[in-house]
Amino acid sequence: MPSFAQRVATMEKSAAIIRNLFGSMTDPDIISFGGGAPAREALPMNVLREIASEVLAPDKRGFEAFSYGPPIGMLELREIIVNDLLAPKGVKTNPGNVLIGSGGLEAINLICQVYIDPGDIILVERPTFVHCVEIFEMFQATCISCQMDDDGLVIEDVEEKIKQYNPKFVYTIPTFQNPTGKTLSLERRKKLAEIGTKYDVIILEDDPYRDIRYSGEELAPIKAFDNSGHTVLANSFSKIFSPGSRLGYVVASDEVTKRLFDAKTATNSHTGMISQVLCAEFFKRGLYPAHHKMICDLYRTRRDVMLECIDKFFPEGTVHTYPDGGLFTWAELPGGVNTTELLKEAIQHKIAYAAGEGFFTDGNGLGTNCMRISFGSVIPDRIRLGAERLCKVICS
Amino acid sequence: MPSFAQRVATMEKSAAIIRNLFGSMTDPDIISFGGGAPAREALPMNVLREIASEVLAPDKRGFEAFSYGPPIGMLELREIIVNDLLAPKGVKTNPGNVLIGSGGLEAINLICQVYIDPGDIILVERPTFVHCVEIFEMFQATCISCQMDDDGLVIEDVEEKIKQYNPKFVYTIPTFQNPTGKTLSLERRKKLAEIGTKYDVIILEDDPYRDIRYSGEELAPIKAFDNSGHTVLANSFSKIFSPGSRLGYVVASDEVTKRLFDAKTATNSHTGMISQVLCAEFFKRGLYPAHHKMICDLYRTRRDVMLECIDKFFPEGTVHTYPDGGLFTWAELPGGVNTTELLKEAIQHKIAYAAGEGFFTDGNGLGTNCMRISFGSVIPDRIRLGAERLCKVICS
């Protein structure tokens, strides 16, 4: 058979991690803290069924929903993004600067299509979201990680590495970061936007969790401080609406949006119109604010239960983050535990998490005592049961 | 701003053609023979509204439809593809060898991710589908075109060019080709499959129109004659079901499917689940056979009206194809008409078509007297009106 493209080898390591993550989600008896899916209770199923039943009729929006759509995305939904989701956060933009893609990951993929050549450097967080590392490696970029502390990326380290490596992107998940749940401080957000301009580097801001804030103070996106177009914002409807709808978006300058349009037409031409119609109707009918409050309340409870259980059951010396939003916490275990090894045993005991190691691009044994614990999709009683099971495995 | 990736320059020419094609579809007063969309009447809107209204409920398939799905696609839909769409055509395969993507174009994109490095050669038809040329050029491949006659690709020319250029793919739309409406003969299908094996070249068979056959004899796909895994079959639900659902698929060997899975997770993780649930239900309920007959009858009528009008109104010396299926015919005009120039005037007269030139990868003035005439989405009365208008423009 003909040889595969070179990117197949470049992406092999991260692809294997992703394959494993998907593979471990299939057994319904397992209490999984491993995935990143929203709660079943956070999906507005009944209301979407009603909307579908009404608007998919031929004399309503059926033709639009079942036809080819504009590659840049449905205007009405782009207006909702601009007015309902971005303007209140201090991001001023126009529908012409928003491109809708098939989920937040496609938003990242498309911006790579526009910018990344083999050998380019991308600065990432340490640890970072492995699924995006897979994308970066498919584009044959090299990921270099930067230090984080409790306030997110350490700006001095980013600046130093920009000088050293001349990267194309600084990739950051500033709010309730995946995998740590940490949030970049306001001051650092301003500085990152400035650094993008100063060093002519794209700040790729991936912000899918930002609207699931259930404590602490709201912070403006990095994009709100961008005066030069160097910050490109990617976001997703997966966590606030529905992952199965595959809706995400990129906010960028005129010139970049034009190239994103080309990359989109050469990827899959347009994003599913059934989803876009249902999502636009959901917002247009004013259903989002109450839904948003409901999901934030739901996830706050789950976080509280999860952290309480970690404090109660996990071995002394365990350190965990205290996320003000999102779906994850990150725990560092004491006593030389290897979480990759432990996971096999955990799965025998019908409990899963995401082993920490996979979120570090550097290797070198980083994160081998860490785990990402996703509480978002597990009901409180099962969080308690799962935490107990997990502790037994850790302490055995 | 940082420089764009090299592929942005490589794809510029084809991207500009695609941008123009999308741009010309916006004025509702224009009778458009330009696009490739299915007929409004061919979209099963009422029945899908009913299905959605029933199955999207939380106690039915709502959770599945609104959640993350498997990257390879929903098993039930892959089984339908294998049993209902491929087996009757002589293609024997398994659900594990089918990957569902966001439309037929994404199927092509993903197979490029797996195989194409910059500088690779792809043999294409002359003329060929410009949208796929855009994909190939995004991957920085070089397209070399092969001769076609009334029976499709000329195999001797393909074989010669394989020897000369050592290509990665031979890209063909064997059935009711875009843009010509031509169909590859049975004998040549067998030969192409053999050539793939003999020369270790991927035969990329793109077959979205095959099920819209309304005259002539059914022909097995090239994939049915593939014994070595060298033929990779891409197809789409856009023409037989709905383009807005964004559903397509690739059929490939185990090893290639594994790599397609990785490319899919690094592109957009999975295909929209709402669409997959609705499509699977549509087939499961046995609604496809009657729908299929209805759309074939519909398009046969439109083809007959279109060809009758061309014969009646177009200038003497016009040559057109006689498609046995699909949505297009291809006309060569006499007397030095330049169809690219003429299109501007045509649009003033509220009539559009796709100018021939853009479908030739070689340049050199090929196709400047040709046009792709898409009759699929225009009702018969407007086909007549549009053909009259077009003739006035041509003959003025």
mmCIF file of N, CA and C in Angstrom, chain A residues 26-126:
data_model
loop_
_atom_site.group_PDB
_atom_site.id
_atom_site.type_symbol
_atom_site.label_atom_id
_atom_site.label_comp_id
_atom_site.label_asym_id
_atom_site.label_seq_id
_atom_site.Cartn_x
_atom_site.Cartn_y
_atom_site.Cartn_z
ATOM 1 N N THR A 26 -16.823 3.323 27.150
ATOM 2 C CA THR A 26 -17.916 2.522 26.594
ATOM 3 C C THR A 26 -18.707 1.696 27.619
ATOM 4 N N ASP A 27 -18.101 1.369 28.764
ATOM 5 C CA ASP A 27 -18.777 0.502 29.722
ATOM 6 C C ASP A 27 -19.705 1.321 30.627
ATOM 7 N N PRO A 28 -21.026 1.087 30.542
ATOM 8 C CA PRO A 28 -21.972 1.906 31.313
ATOM 9 C C PRO A 28 -21.893 1.655 32.824
ATOM 10 N N ASP A 29 -21.287 0.546 33.245
ATOM 11 C CA ASP A 29 -21.172 0.279 34.683
ATOM 12 C C ASP A 29 -20.057 1.080 35.334
ATOM 13 N N ILE A 30 -19.156 1.584 34.499
ATOM 14 C CA ILE A 30 -18.054 2.368 35.044
ATOM 15 C C ILE A 30 -18.556 3.761 35.417
ATOM 16 N N ILE A 31 -18.221 4.183 36.635
ATOM 17 C CA ILE A 31 -18.442 5.593 36.993
ATOM 18 C C ILE A 31 -17.256 6.343 36.426
ATOM 19 N N SER A 32 -17.501 7.178 35.426
ATOM 20 C CA SER A 32 -16.371 7.789 34.737
ATOM 21 C C SER A 32 -16.179 9.252 35.117
ATOM 22 N N PHE A 33 -15.037 9.503 35.747
ATOM 23 C CA PHE A 33 -14.558 10.883 35.909
ATOM 24 C C PHE A 33 -13.577 11.201 34.783
ATOM 25 N N GLY A 34 -13.617 10.383 33.729
ATOM 26 C CA GLY A 34 -12.589 10.464 32.689
ATOM 27 C C GLY A 34 -12.930 11.399 31.546
ATOM 28 N N GLY A 35 -14.168 11.407 31.088
ATOM 29 C CA GLY A 35 -14.532 12.181 29.895
ATOM 30 C C GLY A 35 -14.697 13.653 30.200
ATOM 31 N N GLY A 36 -15.064 14.404 29.184
ATOM 32 C CA GLY A 36 -15.286 15.827 29.398
ATOM 33 C C GLY A 36 -16.683 16.227 28.976
ATOM 34 N N ALA A 37 -17.581 15.258 28.971
ATOM 35 C CA ALA A 37 -18.935 15.525 28.467
ATOM 36 C C ALA A 37 -19.757 16.283 29.483
ATOM 37 N N PRO A 38 -20.691 17.120 29.001
ATOM 38 C CA PRO A 38 -21.619 17.768 29.924
ATOM 39 C C PRO A 38 -22.590 16.755 30.519
ATOM 40 N N ALA A 39 -23.283 17.183 31.550
ATOM 41 C CA ALA A 39 -24.269 16.343 32.222
ATOM 42 C C ALA A 39 -25.465 16.090 31.319
ATOM 43 N N ARG A 40 -26.024 14.913 31.429
ATOM 44 C CA ARG A 40 -27.285 14.607 30.746
ATOM 45 C C ARG A 40 -28.350 15.647 31.117
ATOM 46 N N GLU A 41 -28.362 16.034 32.390
ATOM 47 C CA GLU A 41 -29.353 16.983 32.900
ATOM 48 C C GLU A 41 -29.134 18.390 32.351
ATOM 49 N N ALA A 42 -27.954 18.622 31.744
ATOM 50 C CA ALA A 42 -27.637 19.953 31.200
ATOM 51 C C ALA A 42 -27.991 20.068 29.722
ATOM 52 N N LEU A 43 -28.573 19.029 29.149
ATOM 53 C CA LEU A 43 -28.955 19.068 27.735
ATOM 54 C C LEU A 43 -30.435 19.428 27.627
ATOM 55 N N PRO A 44 -30.761 20.500 26.925
ATOM 56 C CA PRO A 44 -32.160 20.949 26.878
ATOM 57 C C PRO A 44 -32.995 20.116 25.908
ATOM 58 N N MET A 45 -33.118 18.826 26.211
ATOM 59 C CA MET A 45 -33.723 17.889 25.256
ATOM 60 C C MET A 45 -35.185 18.179 24.962
ATOM 61 N N ASN A 46 -35.974 18.357 26.037
ATOM 62 C CA ASN A 46 -37.410 18.539 25.816
ATOM 63 C C ASN A 46 -37.706 19.765 24.966
ATOM 64 N N VAL A 47 -37.014 20.821 25.298
ATOM 65 C CA VAL A 47 -37.275 22.070 24.615
ATOM 66 C C VAL A 47 -36.797 21.989 23.154
ATOM 67 N N LEU A 48 -35.718 21.285 22.915
ATOM 68 C CA LEU A 48 -35.235 21.145 21.538
ATOM 69 C C LEU A 48 -36.134 20.231 20.721
ATOM 70 N N ARG A 49 -36.680 19.235 21.382
ATOM 71 C CA ARG A 49 -37.650 18.381 20.694
ATOM 72 C C ARG A 49 -38.851 19.218 20.255
ATOM 73 N N GLU A 50 -39.321 20.054 21.136
ATOM 74 C CA GLU A 50 -40.454 20.927 20.800
ATOM 75 C C GLU A 50 -40.116 21.880 19.653
ATOM 76 N N ILE A 51 -38.927 22.489 19.753
ATOM 77 C CA ILE A 51 -38.518 23.421 18.699
ATOM 78 C C ILE A 51 -38.420 22.681 17.363
ATOM 79 N N ALA A 52 -37.785 21.511 17.363
ATOM 80 C CA ALA A 52 -37.623 20.735 16.133
ATOM 81 C C ALA A 52 -38.982 20.410 15.532
ATOM 82 N N SER A 53 -39.872 19.974 16.396
ATOM 83 C CA SER A 53 -41.200 19.574 15.955
ATOM 84 C C SER A 53 -41.913 20.733 15.267
ATOM 85 N N GLU A 54 -41.638 21.929 15.714
ATOM 86 C CA GLU A 54 -42.290 23.090 15.120
ATOM 87 C C GLU A 54 -41.552 23.600 13.876
ATOM 88 N N VAL A 55 -40.254 23.865 14.006
ATOM 89 C CA VAL A 55 -39.577 24.637 12.950
ATOM 90 C C VAL A 55 -39.083 23.810 11.761
ATOM 91 N N LEU A 56 -39.030 22.483 11.894
ATOM 92 C CA LEU A 56 -38.514 21.707 10.767
ATOM 93 C C LEU A 56 -39.567 21.497 9.668
ATOM 94 N N ALA A 57 -40.759 22.006 9.868
ATOM 95 C CA ALA A 57 -41.818 21.903 8.850
ATOM 96 C C ALA A 57 -41.430 22.695 7.599
ATOM 97 N N PRO A 58 -41.906 22.229 6.424
ATOM 98 C CA PRO A 58 -41.563 22.903 5.162
ATOM 99 C C PRO A 58 -41.981 24.373 5.121
ATOM 100 N N ASP A 59 -43.086 24.704 5.774
ATOM 101 C CA ASP A 59 -43.522 26.110 5.740
ATOM 102 C C ASP A 59 -42.867 26.952 6.834
ATOM 103 N N LYS A 60 -42.007 26.336 7.617
ATOM 104 C CA LYS A 60 -41.251 27.091 8.625
ATOM 105 C C LYS A 60 -39.778 27.130 8.190
ATOM 106 N N ARG A 61 -38.915 26.411 8.886
ATOM 107 C CA ARG A 61 -37.494 26.493 8.561
ATOM 108 C C ARG A 61 -36.936 25.162 8.052
ATOM 109 N N GLY A 62 -37.812 24.259 7.626
ATOM 110 C CA GLY A 62 -37.370 22.939 7.183
ATOM 111 C C GLY A 62 -36.402 23.000 6.013
ATOM 112 N N PHE A 63 -36.742 23.811 5.023
ATOM 113 C CA PHE A 63 -35.889 23.870 3.829
ATOM 114 C C PHE A 63 -34.493 24.368 4.188
ATOM 115 N N GLU A 64 -34.447 25.405 4.996
ATOM 116 C CA GLU A 64 -33.165 25.955 5.445
ATOM 117 C C GLU A 64 -32.371 24.898 6.229
ATOM 118 N N ALA A 65 -33.040 24.186 7.121
ATOM 119 C CA ALA A 65 -32.358 23.227 7.993
ATOM 120 C C ALA A 65 -31.801 22.039 7.224
ATOM 121 N N PHE A 66 -32.476 21.645 6.122
ATOM 122 C CA PHE A 66 -32.056 20.445 5.401
ATOM 123 C C PHE A 66 -31.250 20.752 4.142
ATOM 124 N N SER A 67 -30.924 22.038 3.927
ATOM 125 C CA SER A 67 -30.182 22.443 2.720
ATOM 126 C C SER A 67 -28.735 22.804 3.039
ATOM 127 N N TYR A 68 -27.938 22.950 1.962
ATOM 128 C CA TYR A 68 -26.606 23.520 2.120
ATOM 129 C C TYR A 68 -26.724 24.900 2.755
ATOM 130 N N GLY A 69 -25.766 25.220 3.601
ATOM 131 C CA GLY A 69 -25.759 26.532 4.239
ATOM 132 C C GLY A 69 -24.542 27.329 3.831
ATOM 133 N N PRO A 70 -24.470 28.584 4.289
ATOM 134 C CA PRO A 70 -23.275 29.376 3.980
ATOM 135 C C PRO A 70 -22.050 28.805 4.704
ATOM 136 N N PRO A 71 -20.905 28.719 4.016
ATOM 137 C CA PRO A 71 -19.704 28.170 4.655
ATOM 138 C C PRO A 71 -19.312 28.887 5.949
ATOM 139 N N ILE A 72 -19.563 30.175 6.022
ATOM 140 C CA ILE A 72 -19.181 30.935 7.217
ATOM 141 C C ILE A 72 -20.130 30.678 8.377
ATOM 142 N N GLY A 73 -21.283 30.099 8.095
ATOM 143 C CA GLY A 73 -22.268 29.827 9.139
ATOM 144 C C GLY A 73 -23.502 30.692 8.962
ATOM 145 N N MET A 74 -24.595 30.269 9.585
ATOM 146 C CA MET A 74 -25.876 30.971 9.462
ATOM 147 C C MET A 74 -25.777 32.367 10.081
ATOM 148 N N LEU A 75 -26.190 33.368 9.349
ATOM 149 C CA LEU A 75 -26.077 34.753 9.822
ATOM 150 C C LEU A 75 -26.755 34.949 11.179
ATOM 151 N N GLU A 76 -27.946 34.412 11.304
ATOM 152 C CA GLU A 76 -28.710 34.592 12.540
ATOM 153 C C GLU A 76 -27.937 34.069 13.759
ATOM 154 N N LEU A 77 -27.276 32.932 13.590
ATOM 155 C CA LEU A 77 -26.518 32.363 14.715
ATOM 156 C C LEU A 77 -25.243 33.168 14.967
ATOM 157 N N ARG A 78 -24.641 33.687 13.899
ATOM 158 C CA ARG A 78 -23.460 34.538 14.090
ATOM 159 C C ARG A 78 -23.842 35.837 14.806
ATOM 160 N N GLU A 79 -25.031 36.344 14.527
ATOM 161 C CA GLU A 79 -25.505 37.544 15.243
ATOM 162 C C GLU A 79 -25.739 37.245 16.727
ATOM 163 N N ILE A 80 -26.269 36.060 16.994
ATOM 164 C CA ILE A 80 -26.480 35.659 18.395
ATOM 165 C C ILE A 80 -25.130 35.571 19.119
ATOM 166 N N ILE A 81 -24.145 34.995 18.447
ATOM 167 C CA ILE A 81 -22.809 34.877 19.050
ATOM 168 C C ILE A 81 -22.262 36.273 19.382
ATOM 169 N N VAL A 82 -22.390 37.170 18.413
ATOM 170 C CA VAL A 82 -21.870 38.527 18.593
ATOM 171 C C VAL A 82 -22.624 39.265 19.714
ATOM 172 N N ASN A 83 -23.938 39.210 19.671
ATOM 173 C CA ASN A 83 -24.738 40.045 20.581
ATOM 174 C C ASN A 83 -24.988 39.406 21.942
ATOM 175 N N ASP A 84 -25.231 38.110 21.960
ATOM 176 C CA ASP A 84 -25.619 37.471 23.224
ATOM 177 C C ASP A 84 -24.437 36.864 23.961
ATOM 178 N N LEU A 85 -23.421 36.391 23.214
ATOM 179 C CA LEU A 85 -22.340 35.672 23.895
ATOM 180 C C LEU A 85 -21.055 36.480 23.998
ATOM 181 N N LEU A 86 -20.784 37.360 23.037
ATOM 182 C CA LEU A 86 -19.504 38.088 23.063
ATOM 183 C C LEU A 86 -19.640 39.504 23.623
ATOM 184 N N ALA A 87 -20.620 40.258 23.160
ATOM 185 C CA ALA A 87 -20.748 41.650 23.610
ATOM 186 C C ALA A 87 -20.816 41.761 25.140
ATOM 187 N N PRO A 88 -21.611 40.911 25.817
ATOM 188 C CA PRO A 88 -21.671 41.037 27.281
ATOM 189 C C PRO A 88 -20.333 40.768 27.971
ATOM 190 N N LYS A 89 -19.406 40.123 27.249
ATOM 191 C CA LYS A 89 -18.091 39.825 27.842
ATOM 192 C C LYS A 89 -17.055 40.870 27.456
ATOM 193 N N GLY A 90 -17.486 41.904 26.760
ATOM 194 C CA GLY A 90 -16.534 42.945 26.380
ATOM 195 C C GLY A 90 -15.827 42.698 25.063
ATOM 196 N N VAL A 91 -16.255 41.698 24.297
ATOM 197 C CA VAL A 91 -15.663 41.455 22.981
ATOM 198 C C VAL A 91 -16.567 42.089 21.931
ATOM 199 N N LYS A 92 -16.065 43.147 21.307
ATOM 200 C CA LYS A 92 -16.847 43.835 20.278
ATOM 201 C C LYS A 92 -16.425 43.329 18.921
ATOM 202 N N THR A 93 -17.351 42.744 18.181
ATOM 203 C CA THR A 93 -17.014 42.231 16.855
ATOM 204 C C THR A 93 -18.261 42.239 15.984
ATOM 205 N N ASN A 94 -18.137 41.753 14.763
ATOM 206 C CA ASN A 94 -19.254 41.735 13.811
ATOM 207 C C ASN A 94 -19.502 40.306 13.337
ATOM 208 N N PRO A 95 -20.728 40.028 12.883
ATOM 209 C CA PRO A 95 -21.009 38.685 12.365
ATOM 210 C C PRO A 95 -20.045 38.270 11.246
ATOM 211 N N GLY A 96 -19.535 39.238 10.491
ATOM 212 C CA GLY A 96 -18.581 38.928 9.419
ATOM 213 C C GLY A 96 -17.227 38.475 9.914
ATOM 214 N N ASN A 97 -16.986 38.635 11.209
ATOM 215 C CA ASN A 97 -15.725 38.168 11.796
ATOM 216 C C ASN A 97 -15.894 36.900 12.614
ATOM 217 N N VAL A 98 -17.040 36.263 12.464
ATOM 218 C CA VAL A 98 -17.317 35.014 13.183
ATOM 219 C C VAL A 98 -17.543 33.914 12.158
ATOM 220 N N LEU A 99 -16.804 32.835 12.252
ATOM 221 C CA LEU A 99 -17.035 31.680 11.391
ATOM 222 C C LEU A 99 -17.470 30.505 12.257
ATOM 223 N N ILE A 100 -18.559 29.876 11.868
ATOM 224 C CA ILE A 100 -19.085 28.739 12.630
ATOM 225 C C ILE A 100 -18.508 27.441 12.083
ATOM 226 N N GLY A 101 -18.017 26.603 12.977
ATOM 227 C CA GLY A 101 -17.466 25.301 12.585
ATOM 228 C C GLY A 101 -18.167 24.170 13.309
ATOM 229 N N SER A 102 -17.792 22.953 12.929
ATOM 230 C CA SER A 102 -18.400 21.763 13.520
ATOM 231 C C SER A 102 -17.737 21.460 14.860
ATOM 232 N N GLY A 103 -18.055 22.253 15.854
ATOM 233 C CA GLY A 103 -17.498 22.077 17.196
ATOM 234 C C GLY A 103 -16.249 22.928 17.408
ATOM 235 N N GLY A 104 -15.893 23.068 18.662
ATOM 236 C CA GLY A 104 -14.746 23.902 19.023
ATOM 237 C C GLY A 104 -13.436 23.357 18.477
ATOM 238 N N LEU A 105 -13.314 22.031 18.376
ATOM 239 C CA LEU A 105 -12.077 21.453 17.857
ATOM 240 C C LEU A 105 -11.880 21.827 16.394
ATOM 241 N N GLU A 106 -12.953 21.835 15.622
ATOM 242 C CA GLU A 106 -12.813 22.237 14.227
ATOM 243 C C GLU A 106 -12.376 23.696 14.123
ATOM 244 N N ALA A 107 -12.833 24.513 15.062
ATOM 245 C CA ALA A 107 -12.373 25.913 15.080
ATOM 246 C C ALA A 107 -10.848 25.944 15.197
ATOM 247 N N ILE A 108 -10.311 25.126 16.077
ATOM 248 C CA ILE A 108 -8.842 25.056 16.257
ATOM 249 C C ILE A 108 -8.190 24.486 14.989
ATOM 250 N N ASN A 109 -8.775 23.425 14.441
ATOM 251 C CA ASN A 109 -8.244 22.826 13.214
ATOM 252 C C ASN A 109 -8.167 23.863 12.092
ATOM 253 N N LEU A 110 -9.222 24.649 11.932
ATOM 254 C CA LEU A 110 -9.267 25.601 10.809
ATOM 255 C C LEU A 110 -8.214 26.697 10.965
ATOM 256 N N ILE A 111 -8.003 27.135 12.184
ATOM 257 C CA ILE A 111 -7.003 28.190 12.370
ATOM 258 C C ILE A 111 -5.599 27.625 12.130
ATOM 259 N N CYS A 112 -5.420 26.347 12.421
ATOM 260 C CA CYS A 112 -4.148 25.694 12.056
ATOM 261 C C CYS A 112 -3.996 25.610 10.533
ATOM 262 N N GLN A 113 -5.072 25.255 9.827
ATOM 263 C CA GLN A 113 -5.022 25.213 8.357
ATOM 264 C C GLN A 113 -4.505 26.536 7.804
ATOM 265 N N VAL A 114 -4.951 27.616 8.414
ATOM 266 C CA VAL A 114 -4.604 28.939 7.906
ATOM 267 C C VAL A 114 -3.157 29.315 8.238
ATOM 268 N N TYR A 115 -2.655 28.843 9.371
ATOM 269 C CA TYR A 115 -1.363 29.366 9.841
ATOM 270 C C TYR A 115 -0.212 28.367 9.931
ATOM 271 N N ILE A 116 -0.493 27.095 10.157
ATOM 272 C CA ILE A 116 0.597 26.199 10.576
ATOM 273 C C ILE A 116 1.244 25.440 9.413
ATOM 274 N N ASP A 117 2.543 25.623 9.276
ATOM 275 C CA ASP A 117 3.375 24.810 8.390
ATOM 276 C C ASP A 117 4.138 23.789 9.235
ATOM 277 N N PRO A 118 4.551 22.676 8.608
ATOM 278 C CA PRO A 118 5.370 21.708 9.354
ATOM 279 C C PRO A 118 6.593 22.397 9.976
ATOM 280 N N GLY A 119 6.872 22.039 11.217
ATOM 281 C CA GLY A 119 8.033 22.614 11.891
ATOM 282 C C GLY A 119 7.728 23.863 12.701
ATOM 283 N N ASP A 120 6.543 24.449 12.518
ATOM 284 C CA ASP A 120 6.186 25.619 13.317
ATOM 285 C C ASP A 120 6.109 25.241 14.798
ATOM 286 N N ILE A 121 6.350 26.237 15.621
ATOM 287 C CA ILE A 121 6.308 26.026 17.073
ATOM 288 C C ILE A 121 5.000 26.598 17.625
ATOM 289 N N ILE A 122 4.381 25.848 18.521
ATOM 290 C CA ILE A 122 3.205 26.339 19.246
ATOM 291 C C ILE A 122 3.503 26.243 20.738
ATOM 292 N N LEU A 123 3.409 27.369 21.429
ATOM 293 C CA LEU A 123 3.560 27.331 22.888
ATOM 294 C C LEU A 123 2.233 26.895 23.499
ATOM 295 N N VAL A 124 2.315 25.953 24.425
ATOM 296 C CA VAL A 124 1.105 25.443 25.080
ATOM 297 C C VAL A 124 1.290 25.525 26.592
ATOM 298 N N GLU A 125 0.218 25.293 27.295
ATOM 299 C CA GLU A 125 0.280 25.277 28.753
ATOM 300 C C GLU A 125 0.815 23.920 29.235
ATOM 301 N N ARG A 126 1.371 23.942 30.435
ATOM 302 C CA ARG A 126 1.906 22.707 31.013
ATOM 303 C C ARG A 126 1.180 22.441 32.316
#
